[in-house]
mmCIF file of C-alpha atoms and ligand atoms in Angstrom:
data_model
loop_
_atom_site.group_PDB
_atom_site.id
_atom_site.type_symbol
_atom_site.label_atom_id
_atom_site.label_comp_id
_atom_site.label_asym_id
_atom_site.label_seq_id
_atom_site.Cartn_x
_atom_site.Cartn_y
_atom_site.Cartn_z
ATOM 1 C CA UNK A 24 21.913 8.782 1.969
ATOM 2 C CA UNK A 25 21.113 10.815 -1.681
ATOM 3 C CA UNK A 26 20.306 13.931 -1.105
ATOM 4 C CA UNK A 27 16.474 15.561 -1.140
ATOM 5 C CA UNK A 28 15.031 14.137 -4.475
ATOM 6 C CA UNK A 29 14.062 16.512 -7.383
ATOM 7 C CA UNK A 30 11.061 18.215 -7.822
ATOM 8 C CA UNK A 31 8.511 17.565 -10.569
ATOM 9 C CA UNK A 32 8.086 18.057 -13.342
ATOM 10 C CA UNK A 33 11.591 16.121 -14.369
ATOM 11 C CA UNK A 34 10.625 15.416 -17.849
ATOM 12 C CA UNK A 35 7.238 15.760 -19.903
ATOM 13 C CA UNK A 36 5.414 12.079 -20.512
ATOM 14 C CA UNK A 37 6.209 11.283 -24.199
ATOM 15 C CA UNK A 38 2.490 11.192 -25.628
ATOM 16 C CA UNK A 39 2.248 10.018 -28.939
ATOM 17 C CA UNK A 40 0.817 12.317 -31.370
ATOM 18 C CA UNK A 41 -3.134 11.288 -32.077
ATOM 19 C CA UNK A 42 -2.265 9.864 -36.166
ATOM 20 C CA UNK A 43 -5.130 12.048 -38.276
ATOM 21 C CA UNK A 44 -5.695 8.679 -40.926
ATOM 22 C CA UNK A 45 -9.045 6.523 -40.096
ATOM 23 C CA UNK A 46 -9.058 4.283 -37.541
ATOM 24 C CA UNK A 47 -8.967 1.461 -40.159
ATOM 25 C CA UNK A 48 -5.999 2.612 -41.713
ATOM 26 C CA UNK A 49 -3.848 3.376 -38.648
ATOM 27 C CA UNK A 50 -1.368 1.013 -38.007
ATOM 28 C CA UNK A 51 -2.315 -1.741 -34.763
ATOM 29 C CA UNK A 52 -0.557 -1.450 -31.522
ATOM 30 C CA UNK A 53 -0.121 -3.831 -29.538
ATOM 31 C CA UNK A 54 -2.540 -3.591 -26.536
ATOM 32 C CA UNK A 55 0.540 -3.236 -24.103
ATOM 33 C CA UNK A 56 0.320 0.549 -25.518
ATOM 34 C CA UNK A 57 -3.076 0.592 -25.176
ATOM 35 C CA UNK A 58 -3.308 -0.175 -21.276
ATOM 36 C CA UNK A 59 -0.146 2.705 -20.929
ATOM 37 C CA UNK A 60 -2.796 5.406 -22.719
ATOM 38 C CA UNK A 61 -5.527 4.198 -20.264
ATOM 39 C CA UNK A 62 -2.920 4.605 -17.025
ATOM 40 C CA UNK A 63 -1.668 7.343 -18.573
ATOM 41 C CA UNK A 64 -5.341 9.242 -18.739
ATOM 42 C CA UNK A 65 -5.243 8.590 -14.695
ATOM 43 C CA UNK A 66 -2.172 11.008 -14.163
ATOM 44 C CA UNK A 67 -3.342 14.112 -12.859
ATOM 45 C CA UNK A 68 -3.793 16.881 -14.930
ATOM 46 C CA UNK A 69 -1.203 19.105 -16.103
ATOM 47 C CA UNK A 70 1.756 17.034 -14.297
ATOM 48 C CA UNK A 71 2.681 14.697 -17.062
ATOM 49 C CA UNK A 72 5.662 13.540 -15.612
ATOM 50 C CA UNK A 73 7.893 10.282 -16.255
ATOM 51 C CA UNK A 74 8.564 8.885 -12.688
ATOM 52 C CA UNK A 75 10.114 5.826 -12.806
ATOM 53 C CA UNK A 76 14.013 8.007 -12.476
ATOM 54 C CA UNK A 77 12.217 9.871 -9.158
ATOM 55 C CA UNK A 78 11.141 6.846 -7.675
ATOM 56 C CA UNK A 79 14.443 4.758 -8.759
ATOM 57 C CA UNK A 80 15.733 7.405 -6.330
ATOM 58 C CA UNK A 81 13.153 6.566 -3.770
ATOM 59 C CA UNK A 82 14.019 2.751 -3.590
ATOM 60 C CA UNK A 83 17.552 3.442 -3.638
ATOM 61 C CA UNK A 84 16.740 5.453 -0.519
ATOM 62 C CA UNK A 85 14.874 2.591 1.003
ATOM 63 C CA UNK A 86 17.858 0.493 0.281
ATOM 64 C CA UNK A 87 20.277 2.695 1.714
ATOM 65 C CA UNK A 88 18.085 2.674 4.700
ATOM 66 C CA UNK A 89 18.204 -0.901 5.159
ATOM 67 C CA UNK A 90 15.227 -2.344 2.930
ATOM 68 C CA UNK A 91 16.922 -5.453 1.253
ATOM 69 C CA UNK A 92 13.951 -7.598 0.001
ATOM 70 C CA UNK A 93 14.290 -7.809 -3.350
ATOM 71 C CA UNK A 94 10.641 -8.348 -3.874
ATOM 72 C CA UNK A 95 9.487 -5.558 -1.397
ATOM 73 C CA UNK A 96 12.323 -2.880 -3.454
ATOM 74 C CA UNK A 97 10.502 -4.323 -6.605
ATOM 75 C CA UNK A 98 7.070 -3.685 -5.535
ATOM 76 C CA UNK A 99 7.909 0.125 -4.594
ATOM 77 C CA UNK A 100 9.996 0.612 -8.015
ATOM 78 C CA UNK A 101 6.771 -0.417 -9.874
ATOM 79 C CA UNK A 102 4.067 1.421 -8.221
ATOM 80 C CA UNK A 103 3.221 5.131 -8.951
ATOM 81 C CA UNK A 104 2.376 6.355 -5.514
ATOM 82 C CA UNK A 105 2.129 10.174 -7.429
ATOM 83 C CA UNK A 106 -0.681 8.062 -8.665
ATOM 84 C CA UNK A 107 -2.733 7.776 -5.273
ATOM 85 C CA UNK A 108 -2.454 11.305 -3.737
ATOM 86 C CA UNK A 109 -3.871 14.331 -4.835
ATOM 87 C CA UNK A 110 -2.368 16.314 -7.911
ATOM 88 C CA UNK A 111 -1.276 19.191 -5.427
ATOM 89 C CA UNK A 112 0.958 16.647 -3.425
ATOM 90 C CA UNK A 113 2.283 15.409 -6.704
ATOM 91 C CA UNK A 114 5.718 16.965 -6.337
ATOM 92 C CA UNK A 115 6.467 15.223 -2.502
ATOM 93 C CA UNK A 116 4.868 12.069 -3.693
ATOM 94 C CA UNK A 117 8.116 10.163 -3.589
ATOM 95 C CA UNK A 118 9.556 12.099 -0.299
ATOM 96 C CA UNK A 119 9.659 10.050 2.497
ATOM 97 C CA UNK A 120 6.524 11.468 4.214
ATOM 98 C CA UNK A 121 2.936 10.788 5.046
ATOM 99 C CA UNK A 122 0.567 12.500 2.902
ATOM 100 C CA UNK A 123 -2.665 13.738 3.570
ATOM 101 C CA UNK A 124 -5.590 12.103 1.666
ATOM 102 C CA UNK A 125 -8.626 13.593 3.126
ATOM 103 C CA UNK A 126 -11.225 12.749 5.659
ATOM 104 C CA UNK A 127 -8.160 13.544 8.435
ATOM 105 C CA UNK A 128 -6.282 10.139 6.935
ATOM 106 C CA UNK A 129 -2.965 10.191 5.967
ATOM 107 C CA UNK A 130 -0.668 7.772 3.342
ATOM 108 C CA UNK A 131 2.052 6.080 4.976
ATOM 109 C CA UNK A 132 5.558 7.318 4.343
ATOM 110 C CA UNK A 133 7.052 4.839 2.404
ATOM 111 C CA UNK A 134 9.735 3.672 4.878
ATOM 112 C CA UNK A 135 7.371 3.039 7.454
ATOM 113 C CA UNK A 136 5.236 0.412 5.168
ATOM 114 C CA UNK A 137 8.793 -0.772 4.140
ATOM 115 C CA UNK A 138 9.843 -2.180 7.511
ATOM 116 C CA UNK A 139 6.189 -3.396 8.097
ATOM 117 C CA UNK A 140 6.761 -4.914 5.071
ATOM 118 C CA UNK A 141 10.052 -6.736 6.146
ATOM 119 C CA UNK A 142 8.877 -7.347 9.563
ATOM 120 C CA UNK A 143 6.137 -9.833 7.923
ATOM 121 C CA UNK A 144 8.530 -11.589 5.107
ATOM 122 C CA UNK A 145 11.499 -12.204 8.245
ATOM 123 C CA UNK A 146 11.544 -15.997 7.728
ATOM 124 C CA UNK A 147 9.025 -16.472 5.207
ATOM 125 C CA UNK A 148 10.271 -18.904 2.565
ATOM 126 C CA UNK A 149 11.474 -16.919 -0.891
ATOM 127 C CA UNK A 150 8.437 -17.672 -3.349
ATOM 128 C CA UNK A 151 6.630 -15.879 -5.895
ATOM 129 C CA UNK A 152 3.908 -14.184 -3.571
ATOM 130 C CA UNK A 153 5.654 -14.439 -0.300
ATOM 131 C CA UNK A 154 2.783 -12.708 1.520
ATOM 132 C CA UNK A 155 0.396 -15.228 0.976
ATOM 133 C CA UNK A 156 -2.947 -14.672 1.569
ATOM 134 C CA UNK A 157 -3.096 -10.849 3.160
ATOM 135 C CA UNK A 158 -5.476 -9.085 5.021
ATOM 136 C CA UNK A 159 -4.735 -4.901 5.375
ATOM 137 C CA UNK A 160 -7.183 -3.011 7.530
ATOM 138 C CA UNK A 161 -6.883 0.628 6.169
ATOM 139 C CA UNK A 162 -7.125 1.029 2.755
ATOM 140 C CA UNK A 163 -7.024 4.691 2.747
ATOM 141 C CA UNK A 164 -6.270 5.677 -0.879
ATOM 142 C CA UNK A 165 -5.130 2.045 -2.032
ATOM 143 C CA UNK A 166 -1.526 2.470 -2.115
ATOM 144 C CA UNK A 167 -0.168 0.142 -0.281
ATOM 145 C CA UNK A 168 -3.082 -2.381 -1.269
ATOM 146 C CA UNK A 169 -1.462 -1.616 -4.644
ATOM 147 C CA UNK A 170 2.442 -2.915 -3.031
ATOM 148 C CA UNK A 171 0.756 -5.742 -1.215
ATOM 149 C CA UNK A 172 -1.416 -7.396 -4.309
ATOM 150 C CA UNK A 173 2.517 -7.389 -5.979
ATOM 151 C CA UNK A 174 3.645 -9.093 -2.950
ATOM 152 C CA UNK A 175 0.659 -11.667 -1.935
ATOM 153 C CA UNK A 176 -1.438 -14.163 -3.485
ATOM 154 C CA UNK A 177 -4.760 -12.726 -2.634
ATOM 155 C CA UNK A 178 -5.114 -9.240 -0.684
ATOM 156 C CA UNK A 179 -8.400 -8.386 1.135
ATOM 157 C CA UNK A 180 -8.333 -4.684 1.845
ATOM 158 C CA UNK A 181 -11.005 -3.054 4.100
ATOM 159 C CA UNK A 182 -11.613 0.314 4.961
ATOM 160 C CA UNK A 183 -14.369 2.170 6.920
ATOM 161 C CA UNK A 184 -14.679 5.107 5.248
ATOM 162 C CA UNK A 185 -16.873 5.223 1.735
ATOM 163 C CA UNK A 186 -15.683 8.289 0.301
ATOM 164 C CA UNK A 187 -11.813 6.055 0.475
ATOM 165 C CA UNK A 188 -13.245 3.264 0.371
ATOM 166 C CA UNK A 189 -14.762 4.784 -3.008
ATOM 167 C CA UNK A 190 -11.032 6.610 -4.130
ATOM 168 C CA UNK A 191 -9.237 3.748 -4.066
ATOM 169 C CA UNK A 192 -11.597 1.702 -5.578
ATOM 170 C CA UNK A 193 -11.439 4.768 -8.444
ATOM 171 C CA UNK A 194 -7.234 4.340 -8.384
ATOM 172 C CA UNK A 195 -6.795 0.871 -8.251
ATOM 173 C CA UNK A 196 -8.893 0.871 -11.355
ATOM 174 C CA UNK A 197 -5.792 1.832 -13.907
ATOM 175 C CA UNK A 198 -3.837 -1.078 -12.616
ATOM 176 C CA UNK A 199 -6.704 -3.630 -12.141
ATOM 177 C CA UNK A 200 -5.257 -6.665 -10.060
ATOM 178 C CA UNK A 201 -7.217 -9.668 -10.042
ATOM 179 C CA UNK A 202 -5.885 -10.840 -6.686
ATOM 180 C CA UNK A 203 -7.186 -7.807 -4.639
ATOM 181 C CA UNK A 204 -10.597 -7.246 -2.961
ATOM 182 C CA UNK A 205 -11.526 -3.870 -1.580
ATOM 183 C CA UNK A 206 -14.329 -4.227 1.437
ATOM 184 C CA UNK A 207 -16.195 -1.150 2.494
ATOM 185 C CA UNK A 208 -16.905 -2.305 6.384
ATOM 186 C CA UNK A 209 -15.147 -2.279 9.679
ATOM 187 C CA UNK A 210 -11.770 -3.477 9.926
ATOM 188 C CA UNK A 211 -11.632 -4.391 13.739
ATOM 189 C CA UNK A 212 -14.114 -7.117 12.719
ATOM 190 C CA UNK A 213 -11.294 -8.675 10.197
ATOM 191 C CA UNK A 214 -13.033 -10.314 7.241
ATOM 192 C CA UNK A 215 -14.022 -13.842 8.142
ATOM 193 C CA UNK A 216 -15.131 -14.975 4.741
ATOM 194 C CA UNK A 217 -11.633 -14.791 3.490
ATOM 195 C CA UNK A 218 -9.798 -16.277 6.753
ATOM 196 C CA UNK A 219 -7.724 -17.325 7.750
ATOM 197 C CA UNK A 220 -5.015 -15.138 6.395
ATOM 198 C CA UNK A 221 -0.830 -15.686 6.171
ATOM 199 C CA UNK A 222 -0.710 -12.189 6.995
ATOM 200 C CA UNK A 223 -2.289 -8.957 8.231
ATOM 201 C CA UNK A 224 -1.219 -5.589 8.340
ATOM 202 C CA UNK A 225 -3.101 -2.709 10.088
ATOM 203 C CA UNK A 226 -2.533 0.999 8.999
ATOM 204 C CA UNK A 227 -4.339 1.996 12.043
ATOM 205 C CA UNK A 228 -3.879 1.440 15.837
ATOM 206 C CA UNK A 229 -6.200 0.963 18.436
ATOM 207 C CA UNK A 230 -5.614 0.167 22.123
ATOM 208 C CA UNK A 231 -4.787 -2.901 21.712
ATOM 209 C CA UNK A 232 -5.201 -5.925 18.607
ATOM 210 C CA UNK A 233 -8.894 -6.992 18.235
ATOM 211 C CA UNK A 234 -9.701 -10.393 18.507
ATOM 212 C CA UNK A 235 -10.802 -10.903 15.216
ATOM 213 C CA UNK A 236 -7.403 -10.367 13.324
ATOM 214 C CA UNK A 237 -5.693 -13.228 15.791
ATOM 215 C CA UNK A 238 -8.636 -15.336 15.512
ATOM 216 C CA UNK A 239 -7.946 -14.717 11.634
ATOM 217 C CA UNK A 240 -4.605 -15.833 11.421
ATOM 218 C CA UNK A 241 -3.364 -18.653 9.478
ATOM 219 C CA UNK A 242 -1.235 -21.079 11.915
ATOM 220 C CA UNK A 243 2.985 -19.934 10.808
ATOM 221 C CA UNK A 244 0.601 -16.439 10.073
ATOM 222 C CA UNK A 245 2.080 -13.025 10.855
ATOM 223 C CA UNK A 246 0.554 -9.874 11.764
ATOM 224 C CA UNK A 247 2.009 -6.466 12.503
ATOM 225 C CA UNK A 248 0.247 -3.658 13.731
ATOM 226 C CA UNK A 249 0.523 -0.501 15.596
ATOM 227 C CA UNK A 250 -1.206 -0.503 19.206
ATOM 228 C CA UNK A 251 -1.048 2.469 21.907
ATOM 229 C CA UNK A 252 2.217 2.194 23.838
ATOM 230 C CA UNK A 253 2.116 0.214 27.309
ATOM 231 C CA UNK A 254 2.574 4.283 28.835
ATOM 232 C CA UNK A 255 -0.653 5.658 27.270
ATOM 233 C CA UNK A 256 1.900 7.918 24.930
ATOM 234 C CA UNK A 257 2.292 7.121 21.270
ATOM 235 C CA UNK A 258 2.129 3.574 19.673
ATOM 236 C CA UNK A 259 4.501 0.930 19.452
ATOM 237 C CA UNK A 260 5.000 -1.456 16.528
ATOM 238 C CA UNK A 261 3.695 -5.082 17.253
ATOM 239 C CA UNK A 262 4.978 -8.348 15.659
ATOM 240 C CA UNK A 263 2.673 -11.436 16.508
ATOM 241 C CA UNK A 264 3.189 -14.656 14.737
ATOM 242 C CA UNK A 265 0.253 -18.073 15.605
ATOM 243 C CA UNK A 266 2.403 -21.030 16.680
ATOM 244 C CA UNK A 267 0.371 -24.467 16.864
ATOM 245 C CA UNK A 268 1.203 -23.990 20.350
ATOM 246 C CA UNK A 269 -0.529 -20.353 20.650
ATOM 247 C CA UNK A 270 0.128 -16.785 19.841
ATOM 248 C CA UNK A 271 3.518 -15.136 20.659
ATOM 249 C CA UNK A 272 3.796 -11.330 20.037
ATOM 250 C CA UNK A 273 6.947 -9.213 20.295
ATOM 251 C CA UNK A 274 7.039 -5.360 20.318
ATOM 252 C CA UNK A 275 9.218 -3.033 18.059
ATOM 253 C CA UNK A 276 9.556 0.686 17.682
ATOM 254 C CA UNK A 277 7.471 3.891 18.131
ATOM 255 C CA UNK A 278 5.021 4.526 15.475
ATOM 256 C CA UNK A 279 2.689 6.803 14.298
ATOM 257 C CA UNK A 280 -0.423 5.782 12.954
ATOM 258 C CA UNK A 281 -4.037 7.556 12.729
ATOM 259 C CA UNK A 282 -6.174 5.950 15.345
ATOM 260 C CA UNK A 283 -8.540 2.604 14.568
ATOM 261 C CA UNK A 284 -12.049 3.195 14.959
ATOM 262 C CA UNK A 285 -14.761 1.006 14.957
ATOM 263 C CA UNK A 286 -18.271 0.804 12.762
ATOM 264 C CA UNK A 287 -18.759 2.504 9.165
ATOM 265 C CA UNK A 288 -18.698 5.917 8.096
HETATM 266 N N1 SAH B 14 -2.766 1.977 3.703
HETATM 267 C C1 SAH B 14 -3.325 3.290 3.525
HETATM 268 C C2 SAH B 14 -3.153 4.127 4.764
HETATM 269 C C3 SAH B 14 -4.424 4.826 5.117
HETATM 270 S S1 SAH B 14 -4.439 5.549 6.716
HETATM 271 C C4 SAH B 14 -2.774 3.949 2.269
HETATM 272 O O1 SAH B 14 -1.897 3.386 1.605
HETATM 273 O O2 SAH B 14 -3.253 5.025 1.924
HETATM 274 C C5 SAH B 14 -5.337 4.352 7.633
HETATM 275 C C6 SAH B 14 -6.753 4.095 7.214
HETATM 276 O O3 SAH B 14 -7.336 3.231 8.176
HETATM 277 C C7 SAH B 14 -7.676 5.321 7.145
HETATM 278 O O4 SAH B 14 -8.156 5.453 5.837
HETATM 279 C C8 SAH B 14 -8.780 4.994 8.131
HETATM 280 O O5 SAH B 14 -10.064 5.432 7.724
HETATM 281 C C9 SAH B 14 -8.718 3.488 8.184
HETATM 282 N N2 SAH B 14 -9.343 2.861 9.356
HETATM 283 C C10 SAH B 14 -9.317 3.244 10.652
HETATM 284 N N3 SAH B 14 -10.022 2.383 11.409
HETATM 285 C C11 SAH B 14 -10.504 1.421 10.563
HETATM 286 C C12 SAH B 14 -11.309 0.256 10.720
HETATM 287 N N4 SAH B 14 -11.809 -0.121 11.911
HETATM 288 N N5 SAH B 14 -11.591 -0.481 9.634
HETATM 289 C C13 SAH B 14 -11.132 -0.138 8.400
HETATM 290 N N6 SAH B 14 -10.373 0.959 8.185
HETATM 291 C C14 SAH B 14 -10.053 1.713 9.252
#
């Protein structure tokens, strides 16, 4: 393992100069340089950072750790996650830590989502959206809806709380993904409209897995999900995959996830 990564600011975001001639006399650019200016006006304030070195670092980290999906290392090499938490967290965004983002909820560190992650591609065939169809209960401030819609054909994201519900909404907006669809509503209830899905991932545990999410998985589906721990103490990881011949689940490590609550806030 790399040592602790560097602070920001590493190096100031090369903004070009605003030319002074008329707009019809400027030169074009192409539109890729366009949609960079319209990310770019989504960094916080003041940080103005190039992170793509920083979280290099981060994925090699993952790697060393064990992450070896080449699509899942991709995913977290191309999304900001400085992008999704609040500009005083800016500087630990790529540690590997949860990070508060209000209303008591937390980000997942990264190497947590990594091995949930892995834990749903394990024998699914290499193709160009291995995930499938997804369904993520939790969208909290959208990052990892942002890692799944790189991952899946079609992500369905649903989270109880407006004012997250409303963030995320606000930060997926710079990298607008047609394949994702943010649902305001309560996640123990699935989303039938969009079932059944190849795969659902919970960033919340609850006593056990509702109904809904097994009832909403594809058959060769795979969910994983943290639920309390058989003891009452903690939460345990939980793998469950639908056979045609029923539902077989298998438990993995501790966890620690904010709790799943039910109905709309
Ligand atoms: N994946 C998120 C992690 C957010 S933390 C991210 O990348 O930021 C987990 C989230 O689950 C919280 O925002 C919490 O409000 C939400 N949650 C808890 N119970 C829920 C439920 N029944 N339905 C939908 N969201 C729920």
């Amino acid at each position: 393992m790399s040592g602790r990564p560097p602070r920001f600011p590493l190096s100031l975001e090369r903004v070009a100069p605003s030319s002074g001639a008329p707009a019809a006399h400027r030169p074009q650019r192409p539109l890729a340089d366009a949609a960079d200016d319209a990310r770019r006006q989504h960094l916080p304030t003041g940080v103005g950072l190039d992170s793509a070195g920083v979280r290099a670092r981060m994925v090699q980290r993952l790697q060393a750790g064990g992450v070896c999906h080449p699509a899942v290392l991709h995913a977290f090499a191309e999304v900001p996650r400085h992008h999704f938490v609040d500009s005083a967290l800016v500087p630990q965004a790529y540690e590997d830590t949860a990070l508060p983002i209000g209303h008591g909820q937390t980000i997942s560190k990264p190497s947590v989502i990594a091995r949930m992650l892995g834990l749903l591609l394990e024998r699914r065939a290499a193709q160009v959206a291995p995930l499938g169809r997804t369904l993520e209960i939790g969208t909290g401030c959208g990052y990892q809806a942002a890692l799944l819609a790189r991952l899946a054909r079609h992500v369905v994201s649903i989270e109880r709380l407006r004012p997250l519900h409303d963030l995320a909404r606000e930060r997926l907006a710079a990298w607008p993904r047609a394949n994702v669809r943010l649902v305001w509503g309560d996640g123990m209830l699935g989303h039938a409209p969009n079932a059944p899905y190849d795969t659902v991932i919970a960033a919340a545990g609850g006593d056990d897995l509702p109904h809904a999410w097994l009832e909403q998985l594809a058959v060769g589906g795979r969910l994983v999900a943290p639920v309390r721990a058989a003891d009452g103490r903690g939460q345990t990881l939980v793998v469950v995959e639908r056979h045609a011949a029923g539902l077989q689940r298998r438990l993995h490590e501790t966890v620690q996830f904010v709790p799943l609550k039910s109905g709309v806030a």
